[in-house]
PDB file of C-alpha atoms in Angstrom:
ATOM      1  CA  MET A   1       2.132  39.541  50.521  1.00  0.00           C
ATOM      2  CA  PRO A   2       4.684  36.146  49.680  1.00  0.00           C
ATOM      3  CA  ASN A   3       6.664  35.922  46.575  1.00  0.00           C
ATOM      4  CA  SER A   4       5.206  32.631  44.833  1.00  0.00           C
ATOM      5  CA  VAL A   5       7.550  31.061  41.847  1.00  0.00           C
ATOM      6  CA  THR A   6       6.107  29.767  39.258  1.00  0.00           C
ATOM      7  CA  PRO A   7       7.168  27.118  37.364  1.00  0.00           C
ATOM      8  CA  SER A   8       9.023  27.940  34.050  1.00  0.00           C
ATOM      9  CA  THR A   9       6.498  27.431  30.870  1.00  0.00           C
ATOM     10  CA  HIS A  10       9.952  27.510  28.771  1.00  0.00           C
ATOM     11  CA  PRO A  11      10.477  24.876  26.267  1.00  0.00           C
ATOM     12  CA  PRO A  12      14.164  23.609  27.308  1.00  0.00           C
ATOM     13  CA  ARG A  13      16.821  24.827  25.824  1.00  0.00           C
ATOM     14  CA  HIS A  14      18.685  24.001  23.074  1.00  0.00           C
ATOM     15  CA  GLU A  15      21.939  24.144  22.022  1.00  0.00           C
ATOM     16  CA  SER A  16      22.269  27.664  20.616  1.00  0.00           C
ATOM     17  CA  HIS A  17      25.364  30.304  19.221  1.00  0.00           C
ATOM     18  CA  LEU A  18      26.005  33.774  19.684  1.00  0.00           C
ATOM     19  CA  PHE A  19      27.525  35.740  17.201  1.00  0.00           C
ATOM     20  CA  THR A  20      28.472  39.964  16.841  1.00  0.00           C
ATOM     21  CA  ILE A  21      28.281  40.939  13.317  1.00  0.00           C
ATOM     22  CA  ARG A  22      29.723  43.761  12.294  1.00  0.00           C
ATOM     23  CA  VAL A  23      29.616  45.114   8.684  1.00  0.00           C
ATOM     24  CA  TRP A  24      30.876  48.393   6.762  1.00  0.00           C
ATOM     25  CA  LEU A  25      31.301  49.638   3.487  1.00  0.00           C
ATOM     26  CA  GLU A  26      35.066  50.461   2.364  1.00  0.00           C
ATOM     27  CA  GLU A  27      36.255  52.336  -0.432  1.00  0.00           C
ATOM     28  CA  ARG A  28      39.056  50.085  -2.845  1.00  0.00           C
ATOM     29  CA  GLU A  29      41.269  51.344  -4.817  1.00  0.00           C
ATOM     30  CA  ASP A  30      39.932  51.593  -7.472  1.00  0.00           C
ATOM     31  CA  GLY A  31      37.112  53.831  -6.139  1.00  0.00           C
ATOM     32  CA  LYS A  32      34.648  51.264  -6.168  1.00  0.00           C
ATOM     33  CA  LYS A  33      33.279  50.214  -2.044  1.00  0.00           C
ATOM     34  CA  GLU A  34      32.561  47.046  -0.987  1.00  0.00           C
ATOM     35  CA  TRP A  35      30.929  45.516   1.507  1.00  0.00           C
ATOM     36  CA  ARG A  36      33.623  44.413   4.655  1.00  0.00           C
ATOM     37  CA  GLY A  37      32.943  42.656   7.957  1.00  0.00           C
ATOM     38  CA  GLN A  38      33.441  41.003  11.070  1.00  0.00           C
ATOM     39  CA  ILE A  39      31.752  38.416  12.447  1.00  0.00           C
ATOM     40  CA  ARG A  40      32.460  37.429  16.066  1.00  0.00           C
ATOM     41  CA  ASN A  41      31.802  34.326  18.399  1.00  0.00           C
ATOM     42  CA  VAL A  42      30.667  35.510  21.578  1.00  0.00           C
ATOM     43  CA  THR A  43      31.201  32.537  23.654  1.00  0.00           C
ATOM     44  CA  THR A  44      34.787  32.180  22.531  1.00  0.00           C
ATOM     45  CA  GLY A  45      36.165  35.513  21.448  1.00  0.00           C
ATOM     46  CA  ASN A  46      36.962  34.022  18.027  1.00  0.00           C
ATOM     47  CA  ALA A  47      36.558  36.201  14.779  1.00  0.00           C
ATOM     48  CA  ARG A  48      36.525  35.772  11.473  1.00  0.00           C
ATOM     49  CA  TYR A  49      36.591  38.571   8.497  1.00  0.00           C
ATOM     50  CA  PHE A  50      34.974  38.534   5.478  1.00  0.00           C
ATOM     51  CA  ARG A  51      34.808  40.500   2.313  1.00  0.00           C
ATOM     52  CA  ASP A  52      31.129  38.943   0.994  1.00  0.00           C
ATOM     53  CA  TRP A  53      28.380  37.629   1.743  1.00  0.00           C
ATOM     54  CA  CYS A  54      28.952  33.966   1.364  1.00  0.00           C
ATOM     55  CA  ALA A  55      31.928  33.675   3.385  1.00  0.00           C
ATOM     56  CA  LEU A  56      29.881  34.952   6.429  1.00  0.00           C
ATOM     57  CA  ILE A  57      27.579  32.544   5.212  1.00  0.00           C
ATOM     58  CA  ALA A  58      30.069  29.143   5.055  1.00  0.00           C
ATOM     59  CA  TYR A  59      31.169  30.455   8.188  1.00  0.00           C
ATOM     60  CA  LEU A  60      28.219  30.086   9.733  1.00  0.00           C
ATOM     61  CA  GLN A  61      27.620  26.857   8.259  1.00  0.00           C
ATOM     62  CA  GLN A  62      30.943  25.509   9.491  1.00  0.00           C
ATOM     63  CA  ALA A  63      30.197  26.754  12.713  1.00  0.00           C
ATOM     64  CA  THR A  64      26.901  25.369  13.039  1.00  0.00           C
ATOM     65  CA  ALA A  65      27.831  22.166  11.400  1.00  0.00           C
ATOM     66  CA  GLN A  66      30.721  21.060  13.550  1.00  0.00           C
ATOM     67  CA  SER A  67      28.110  21.589  17.042  1.00  0.00           C
ATOM     68  CA  ARG A  68      26.085  19.139  15.429  1.00  0.00           C
ATOM     69  CA  GLY A  69      28.834  16.665  14.529  1.00  0.00           C
ATOM     70  CA  GLU A  70      28.207  16.879  10.845  1.00  0.00           C
ATOM     71  CA  ALA A  71      30.474  17.504   7.797  1.00  0.00           C
ATOM     72  CA  PHE A  72      30.150  20.604   6.619  1.00  0.00           C
ATOM     73  CA  ALA A  73      28.718  20.980   3.025  1.00  0.00           C
ATOM     74  CA  GLN A  74      28.502  24.714   1.713  1.00  0.00           C
ATOM     75  CA  VAL A  75      25.394  25.458   0.037  1.00  0.00           C
ATOM     76  CA  CYS A  76      26.074  29.135  -1.072  1.00  0.00           C
ATOM     77  CA  SER A  77      27.882  27.999  -4.190  1.00  0.00           C
ATOM     78  CA  PRO A  78      27.807  29.939  -6.528  1.00  0.00           C
ATOM     79  CA  CYS A  79      28.278  33.528  -4.399  1.00  0.00           C
ATOM     80  CA  GLN A  80      28.492  36.377  -5.803  1.00  0.00           C
ATOM     81  CA  THR A  81      29.005  39.901  -3.867  1.00  0.00           C
ATOM     82  CA  ILE A  82      26.565  41.648  -3.171  1.00  0.00           C
TER      83      ILE A  82
END
C-alpha cells in the first residue's frame, strides 16, 4: 500500500519563544529560605538569573515585547517575593 501524504491541517505557525526555567530553594545567611531561578532562551542560549517571581515575569514580558517591536512596560508591579 503506497504512503499517502495529506496536507497539514494545523494552522500556520506564529512567532513563538522557547524558554527553560529552573527553580530551586536556597538557604540565605539568616537561615531563611528563598526561591532562586534561572531562565534560558533555548534559541539564543542567553540566560538570566532571578531571586523573585517578578523578575522572571519582567524578563518574559521584555523578551516578548521586543520581538513584537513594542515598548516594554512592566505590569508585574508591585511584586511580592514568594
